Structure formats: structure tokens, C-alpha cells
Amino acid sequence: MKNKSGFFKHNILLIMLILLTVYTGILYYLDNQKKVDIIKVEVDKNKIVKDQNQTQEINIFVYNPQTKTVDSKILQVEKQRNFIEGDYIKEIFKLSPFISKGMEFQSAYKIDDNGHKNEIIRLSSDFKKLRSNPELFNGLVQSIVLTIKQNYKDIEKVDVQIDGEAIIQ
């Protein structure tokens, strides 16, 4: 009997450490159990009211093939931190009925040529198809040039390119 009580007396620290480890493991398990509450929310998109602070007004030019004129349009669009050249051009494309699916804006570059600010607008190769109708093509290019110059006052010259081939200089 003396041996048994001596065992507990000599190993009390080890026993306490084992009990503390088991206790910590149980607490960790209970604390980290995933409790998932599922909440189903349905939103009627027709009843969403856009706040005026969520939109911004932009000015673009769009070629009208019926009247054969380039018309100024003021649009309310979703507010963005930076409304860049590509965003303006995409809005022109949305309002141009002669733009087909593959016709896309690719990129815009600003170049400072000895103090003269130039803009290069690159369009996809599908715009080559539009060149067969010079009236529509020139109207589109004019609308892009006027839109860029209207919204970027420091730009002096706008080059529109299809696959690197300059259209307007």
C-alpha cells in the first residue's frame, strides 16, 4: 500500500499535466465545433431603388446611322472609383446598334510626346469587318475621338487602331 500512495505522490505533477491536457483538448473541441445557421434571403430585384450616390453622370458621343450624325449623350452609370477610357468606349458600344459580338475594346495608352498628350485606342480585329461600311466606321471612330477629347481635356490627339493599324492620326 505504501508503494501505491508513493506512486501518486511522486507523479502528481505528471497526472495534473495529463488532466490539464485532456481538459484543454475538450475545451478546444467544444469551442471549435462548427455551428452553421442557414438563413435564406430572397431579394426582389425589381424593388431595388438605386441611390443617386450610387450613380454618376458621364458624357459620350454616339454615331446615329439614321440621322448620320454624332450625337452627344449624357448617361447615368453605376458609380466607379475611376471611370477610364475603356469604360467610356464600352458605353459607346452599348448604344451603337451596328457593333457586333466580337467587336471589343482592347486597351488605351496615354503617350506624352514632347509635351503633347496623345491617346492610342486599340480595338479588336473584328472591327475590320466594319470598315466595309465607311459611313458607320468613320462615325464610330469620330464618336470615340470626341468622347475621349471631351472627357480628357489634356488629350490633343487620339489614334484609333485596329490590331495596331492606325485609323486616325
C-alpha positions in Angstrom: 0.0 0.0 0.0 2.8 2.3 0.7 4.1 1.8 -2.8 0.8 2.9 -4.3 0.5 6.2 -2.4 4.1 6.8 -3.2 3.3 6.5 -6.9 0.7 9.2 -6.8 2.8 11.4 -4.5 5.8 11.2 -6.8 3.8 11.5 -10.1 1.2 14.1 -9.0 2.7 16.7 -11.3 2.5 14.3 -14.3 -1.1 13.4 -13.5 -2.1 17.0 -13.2 -0.4 17.8 -16.6 -2.2 14.9 -18.2 -5.6 16.1 -16.8 -4.9 19.6 -17.8 -4.1 18.5 -21.4 -7.3 16.4 -21.6 -9.3 19.4 -20.2 -7.7 21.8 -22.8 -8.4 19.3 -25.6 -12.1 19.1 -24.6 -12.4 22.9 -24.4 -10.7 23.3 -27.8 -13.1 20.7 -29.3 -16.2 22.4 -27.9 -15.0 25.8 -28.9 -14.3 24.9 -32.5 -17.3 22.9 -33.3 -18.9 24.4 -36.5 -22.3 25.8 -35.7 -23.9 26.8 -39.0 -27.1 28.6 -39.1 -28.6 28.9 -42.6 -30.6 32.0 -43.3 -32.4 32.1 -46.7 -32.9 35.6 -48.1 -34.8 36.4 -51.2 -34.4 39.8 -52.9 -36.9 41.1 -55.4 -34.6 42.9 -57.8 -37.5 44.9 -59.2 -37.9 46.7 -55.9 -34.3 47.7 -55.5 -34.0 51.5 -55.7 -30.7 52.9 -56.9 -29.5 55.7 -54.7 -28.3 58.9 -56.5 -25.0 58.5 -54.8 -24.5 55.1 -56.5 -24.6 56.6 -60.0 -22.6 59.1 -61.9 -23.2 61.2 -65.0 -21.0 60.7 -68.0 -20.9 62.5 -71.4 -20.3 60.4 -74.5 -20.8 60.8 -78.2 -22.6 58.1 -80.3 -23.0 57.9 -84.0 -26.6 57.7 -85.2 -26.8 55.9 -88.5 -30.4 57.1 -89.2 -29.5 60.8 -89.0 -25.9 60.3 -90.0 -24.7 62.5 -87.1 -22.6 62.1 -84.0 -24.9 62.9 -81.1 -23.9 63.9 -77.5 -25.5 61.7 -74.8 -25.5 62.1 -71.1 -25.8 58.8 -69.2 -26.3 57.8 -65.6 -24.0 54.9 -65.0 -23.0 52.9 -61.9 -20.5 54.9 -59.9 -16.9 53.8 -60.1 -13.8 55.0 -58.4 -12.0 55.6 -61.7 -14.0 55.9 -64.9 -11.4 55.2 -67.6 -11.2 55.4 -71.4 -12.3 51.8 -71.8 -15.4 52.4 -69.7 -16.5 55.3 -72.0 -15.8 53.3 -75.1 -17.8 50.3 -73.8 -20.8 52.7 -73.2 -20.5 53.9 -76.8 -20.6 50.3 -78.0 -23.7 49.6 -75.9 -25.6 52.4 -77.7 -24.2 51.6 -81.2 -26.6 49.1 -82.9 -24.0 48.2 -85.6 -21.5 46.8 -83.1 -21.4 43.0 -83.3 -20.5 40.5 -80.6 -16.7 40.1 -81.4 -16.1 43.8 -81.6 -14.3 44.7 -78.4 -12.2 47.4 -76.8 -8.7 46.1 -76.1 -6.7 48.9 -74.5 -5.9 52.6 -74.2 -2.5 54.2 -73.8 -1.6 57.7 -73.0 1.7 59.0 -74.5 3.5 62.2 -73.8 5.2 63.2 -77.0 7.4 66.3 -76.1 4.6 67.9 -74.1 1.9 66.8 -76.5 -0.6 64.4 -74.9 -1.7 61.6 -77.2 -4.1 58.7 -76.7 -4.0 55.4 -78.5 -7.1 53.4 -78.5 -6.8 49.7 -79.6 -9.8 47.8 -80.9 -10.1 44.1 -81.7 -9.6 42.7 -85.2 -13.3 42.2 -85.7 -13.6 45.9 -86.4 -12.0 45.3 -89.8 -15.5 43.9 -90.9 -17.0 47.3 -90.1 -14.5 49.1 -92.4 -16.6 47.7 -95.4 -19.2 50.4 -94.4 -17.1 53.6 -94.3 -20.0 55.7 -93.0 -20.6 53.5 -89.9 -16.9 53.0 -89.4 -16.0 56.7 -89.6 -19.0 57.6 -87.4 -17.8 55.2 -84.7 -14.2 56.5 -84.8 -15.5 60.1 -84.6 -17.6 59.2 -81.6 -14.6 57.6 -79.9 -12.3 60.6 -80.6 -14.9 63.2 -79.5 -15.7 61.2 -76.3 -12.0 61.0 -75.3 -11.3 64.6 -76.1 -14.5 65.7 -74.2 -13.6 63.8 -71.0 -9.8 64.2 -71.1 -9.2 67.9 -71.8 -5.4 67.4 -71.8 -5.5 65.0 -74.8 -4.6 66.7 -78.0 -4.6 63.8 -80.4 -6.4 60.4 -80.4 -5.3 57.5 -82.6 -7.7 54.7 -83.0 -6.1 51.4 -84.0 -7.3 48.0 -85.2 -4.7 45.4 -84.5 -2.0 48.1 -84.3 -3.0 49.7 -87.6 -3.7 53.4 -87.1 -7.0 54.7 -88.4 -6.9 58.3 -87.3 -3.8 60.4 -86.9 
